[in-house]
Coordinates of C-alpha atoms in Angstrom, one line a residue:
X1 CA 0.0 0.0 0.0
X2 CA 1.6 3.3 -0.9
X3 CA 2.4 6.0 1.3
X4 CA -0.9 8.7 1.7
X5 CA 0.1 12.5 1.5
X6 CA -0.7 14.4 4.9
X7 CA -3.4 17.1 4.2
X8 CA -0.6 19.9 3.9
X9 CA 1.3 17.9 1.4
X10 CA -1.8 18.3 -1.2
X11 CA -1.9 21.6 0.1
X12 CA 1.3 22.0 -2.7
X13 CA -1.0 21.0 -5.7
X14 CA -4.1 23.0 -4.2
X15 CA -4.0 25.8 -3.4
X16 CA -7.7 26.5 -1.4
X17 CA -6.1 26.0 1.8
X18 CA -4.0 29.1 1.5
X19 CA -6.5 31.1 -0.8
X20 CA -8.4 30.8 2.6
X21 CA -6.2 32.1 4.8
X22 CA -4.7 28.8 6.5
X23 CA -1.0 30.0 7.9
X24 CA 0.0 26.1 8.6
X25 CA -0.4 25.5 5.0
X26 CA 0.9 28.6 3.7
X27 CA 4.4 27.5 6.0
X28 CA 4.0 24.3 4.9
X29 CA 4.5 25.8 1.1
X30 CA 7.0 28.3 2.4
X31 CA 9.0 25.0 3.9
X32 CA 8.7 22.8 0.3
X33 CA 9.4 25.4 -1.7
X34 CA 11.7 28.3 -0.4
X35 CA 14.7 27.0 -1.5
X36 CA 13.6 26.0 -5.0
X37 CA 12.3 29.8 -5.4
X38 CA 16.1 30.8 -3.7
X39 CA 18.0 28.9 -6.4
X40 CA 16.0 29.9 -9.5
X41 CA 16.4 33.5 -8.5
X42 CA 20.4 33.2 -7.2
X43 CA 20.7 31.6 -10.6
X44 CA 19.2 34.8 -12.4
X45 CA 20.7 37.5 -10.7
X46 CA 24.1 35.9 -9.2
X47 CA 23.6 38.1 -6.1
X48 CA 22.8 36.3 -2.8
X49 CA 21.4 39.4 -1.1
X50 CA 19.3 39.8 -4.1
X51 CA 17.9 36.5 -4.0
X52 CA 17.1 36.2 -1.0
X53 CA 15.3 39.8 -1.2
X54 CA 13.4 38.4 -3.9
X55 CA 12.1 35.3 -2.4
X56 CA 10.7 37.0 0.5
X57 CA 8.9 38.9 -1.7
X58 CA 7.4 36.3 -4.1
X59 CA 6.4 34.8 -0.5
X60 CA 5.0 38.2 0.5
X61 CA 2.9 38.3 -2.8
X62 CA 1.8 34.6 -2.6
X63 CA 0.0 35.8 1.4
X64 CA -0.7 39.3 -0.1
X65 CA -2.4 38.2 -3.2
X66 CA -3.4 34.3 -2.0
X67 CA -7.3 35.7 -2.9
X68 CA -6.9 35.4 -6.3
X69 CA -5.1 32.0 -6.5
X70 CA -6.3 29.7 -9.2
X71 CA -7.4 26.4 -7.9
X72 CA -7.0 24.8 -11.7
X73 CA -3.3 25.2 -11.3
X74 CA -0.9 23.9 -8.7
X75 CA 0.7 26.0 -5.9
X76 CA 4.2 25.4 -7.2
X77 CA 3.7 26.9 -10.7
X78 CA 1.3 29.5 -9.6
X79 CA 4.5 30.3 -7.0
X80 CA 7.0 30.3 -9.7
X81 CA 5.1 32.7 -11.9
X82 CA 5.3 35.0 -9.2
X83 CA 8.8 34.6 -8.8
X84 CA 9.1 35.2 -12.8
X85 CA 7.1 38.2 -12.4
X86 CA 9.5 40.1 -9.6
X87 CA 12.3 39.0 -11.8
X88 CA 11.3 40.7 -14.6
X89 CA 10.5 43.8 -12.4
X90 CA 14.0 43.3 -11.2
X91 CA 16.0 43.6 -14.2
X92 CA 13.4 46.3 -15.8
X93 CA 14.6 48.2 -12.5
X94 CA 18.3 47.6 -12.8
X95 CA 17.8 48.9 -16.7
X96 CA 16.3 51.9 -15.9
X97 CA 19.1 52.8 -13.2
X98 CA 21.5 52.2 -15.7
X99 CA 20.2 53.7 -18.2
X100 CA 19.6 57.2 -15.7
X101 CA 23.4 56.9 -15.0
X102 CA 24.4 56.9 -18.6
X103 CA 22.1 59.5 -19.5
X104 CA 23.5 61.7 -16.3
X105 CA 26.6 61.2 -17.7
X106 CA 26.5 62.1 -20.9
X107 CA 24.6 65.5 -19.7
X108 CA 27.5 66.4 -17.7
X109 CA 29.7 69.1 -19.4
X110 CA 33.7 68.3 -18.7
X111 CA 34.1 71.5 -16.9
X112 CA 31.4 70.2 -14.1
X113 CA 33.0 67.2 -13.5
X114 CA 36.2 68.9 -11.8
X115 CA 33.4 70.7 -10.0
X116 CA 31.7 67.9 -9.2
X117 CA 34.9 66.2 -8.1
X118 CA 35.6 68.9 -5.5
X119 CA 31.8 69.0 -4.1
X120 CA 32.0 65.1 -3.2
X121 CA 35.3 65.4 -1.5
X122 CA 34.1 68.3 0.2
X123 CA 30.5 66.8 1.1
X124 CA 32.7 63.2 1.9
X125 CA 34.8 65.4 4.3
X126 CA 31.2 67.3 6.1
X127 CA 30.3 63.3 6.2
X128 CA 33.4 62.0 7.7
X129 CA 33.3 65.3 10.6
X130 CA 29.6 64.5 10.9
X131 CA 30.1 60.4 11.6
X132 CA 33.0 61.8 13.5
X133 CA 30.3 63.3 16.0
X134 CA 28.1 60.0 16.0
X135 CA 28.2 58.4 19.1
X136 CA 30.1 55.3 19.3
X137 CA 27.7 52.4 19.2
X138 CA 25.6 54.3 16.3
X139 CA 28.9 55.3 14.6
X140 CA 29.9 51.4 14.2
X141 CA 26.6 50.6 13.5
X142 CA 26.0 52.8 10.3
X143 CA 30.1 52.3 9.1
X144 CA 28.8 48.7 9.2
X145 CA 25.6 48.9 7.3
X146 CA 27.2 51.7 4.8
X147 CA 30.8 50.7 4.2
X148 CA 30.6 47.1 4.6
X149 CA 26.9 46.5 3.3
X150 CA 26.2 44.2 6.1
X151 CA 22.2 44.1 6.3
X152 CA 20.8 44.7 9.6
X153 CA 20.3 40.8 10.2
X154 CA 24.2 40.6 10.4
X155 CA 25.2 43.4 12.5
X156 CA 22.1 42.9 15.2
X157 CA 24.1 39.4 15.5
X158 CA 27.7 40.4 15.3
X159 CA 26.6 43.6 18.2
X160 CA 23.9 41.2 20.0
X161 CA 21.3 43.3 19.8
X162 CA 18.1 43.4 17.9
X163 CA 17.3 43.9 14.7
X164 CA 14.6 46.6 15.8
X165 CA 17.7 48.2 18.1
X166 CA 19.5 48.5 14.7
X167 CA 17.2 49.8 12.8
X168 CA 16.8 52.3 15.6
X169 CA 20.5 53.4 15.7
X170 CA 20.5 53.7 11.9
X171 CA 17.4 56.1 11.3
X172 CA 18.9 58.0 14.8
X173 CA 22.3 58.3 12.9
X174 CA 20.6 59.7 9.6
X175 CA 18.6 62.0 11.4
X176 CA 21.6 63.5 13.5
X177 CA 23.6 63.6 10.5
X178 CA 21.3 65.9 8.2
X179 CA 20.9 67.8 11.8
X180 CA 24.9 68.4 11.4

């Protein structure tokens, strides 16, 4: 006799659990299928950061949206056409900031960029006086979060704090900073 599926195992291939609102069987698709989502979109955009940005938001769009799921289609795909959706907002983004940069650069007139040379070092030194005047614990906090591009996951663990603590020191440090 073969094996019988638990209920949130066919929860995969239907999706009415979650269209109704049941969290167990929403986790229980988050569980079978994060990873999958994690890899197809690491393998896109080569960026771990990235990918795991986008998962949690094809996750946040499966809850957000789970009223209009189709119950003719399995979970999986409907999932994956999600993902294929933010993907394509992804790189439609990255092509628009790249294409704003070239076109700022080719409006720039020769002369400006000297000018504009000696307004960032000058603004980069105002910055450096005005994290200077940070105290400490917000000072390492934002060097970490802006110079090394740690998110605030890894610094709440390397300071043992919490994340919420963090996020606190970093909108504290902004504000004091446009204040100086």
């Amino acid at each position: 006799m073969k094996n019988m599926p638990n209920e949130h195992t066919l929860n995969l291939t239907t999706p009415a659990a979650v269209k109704q609102g049941d969290h167990t069987a929403f986790l229980t698709v988050y569980n079978q299928l994060h990873i999958k989502v994690f890899r197809f979109f690491f393998k896109k955009v080569n960026n771990r950061e990235d990918a795991k940005d986008l998962t949690q938001q094809c996750f946040i769009r499966l809850w957000q949206f789970r009223h209009t799921l189709s119950e003719q289609h399995t979970l999986d795909k409907q999932v994956f056409v999600i993902a294929h959706s933010l993907l394509v907002n992804h790189f439609e983004k990255l092509y628009r900031r790249k294409k704003i940069i070239r076109q700022k650069a080719l409006d720039i007139p020769e002369t400006t960029v000297a000018e504009n040379m000696q307004q960032a070092f000058e603004l980069s030194n105002h910055v450096s006086a005005a994290i200077d005047r940070l105290p400490p614990v917000r000072k390492k906090i934002l060097i970490l979060k802006t110079f090394h591009e740690y998110s605030n996951k890894e610094i709440a663990h390397q300071m043992e704090i919490s994340v919420k603590t963090v996020e606190d020191h970093i909108t504290k440090a902004f504000r004091m900073m446009k204040e100086i």
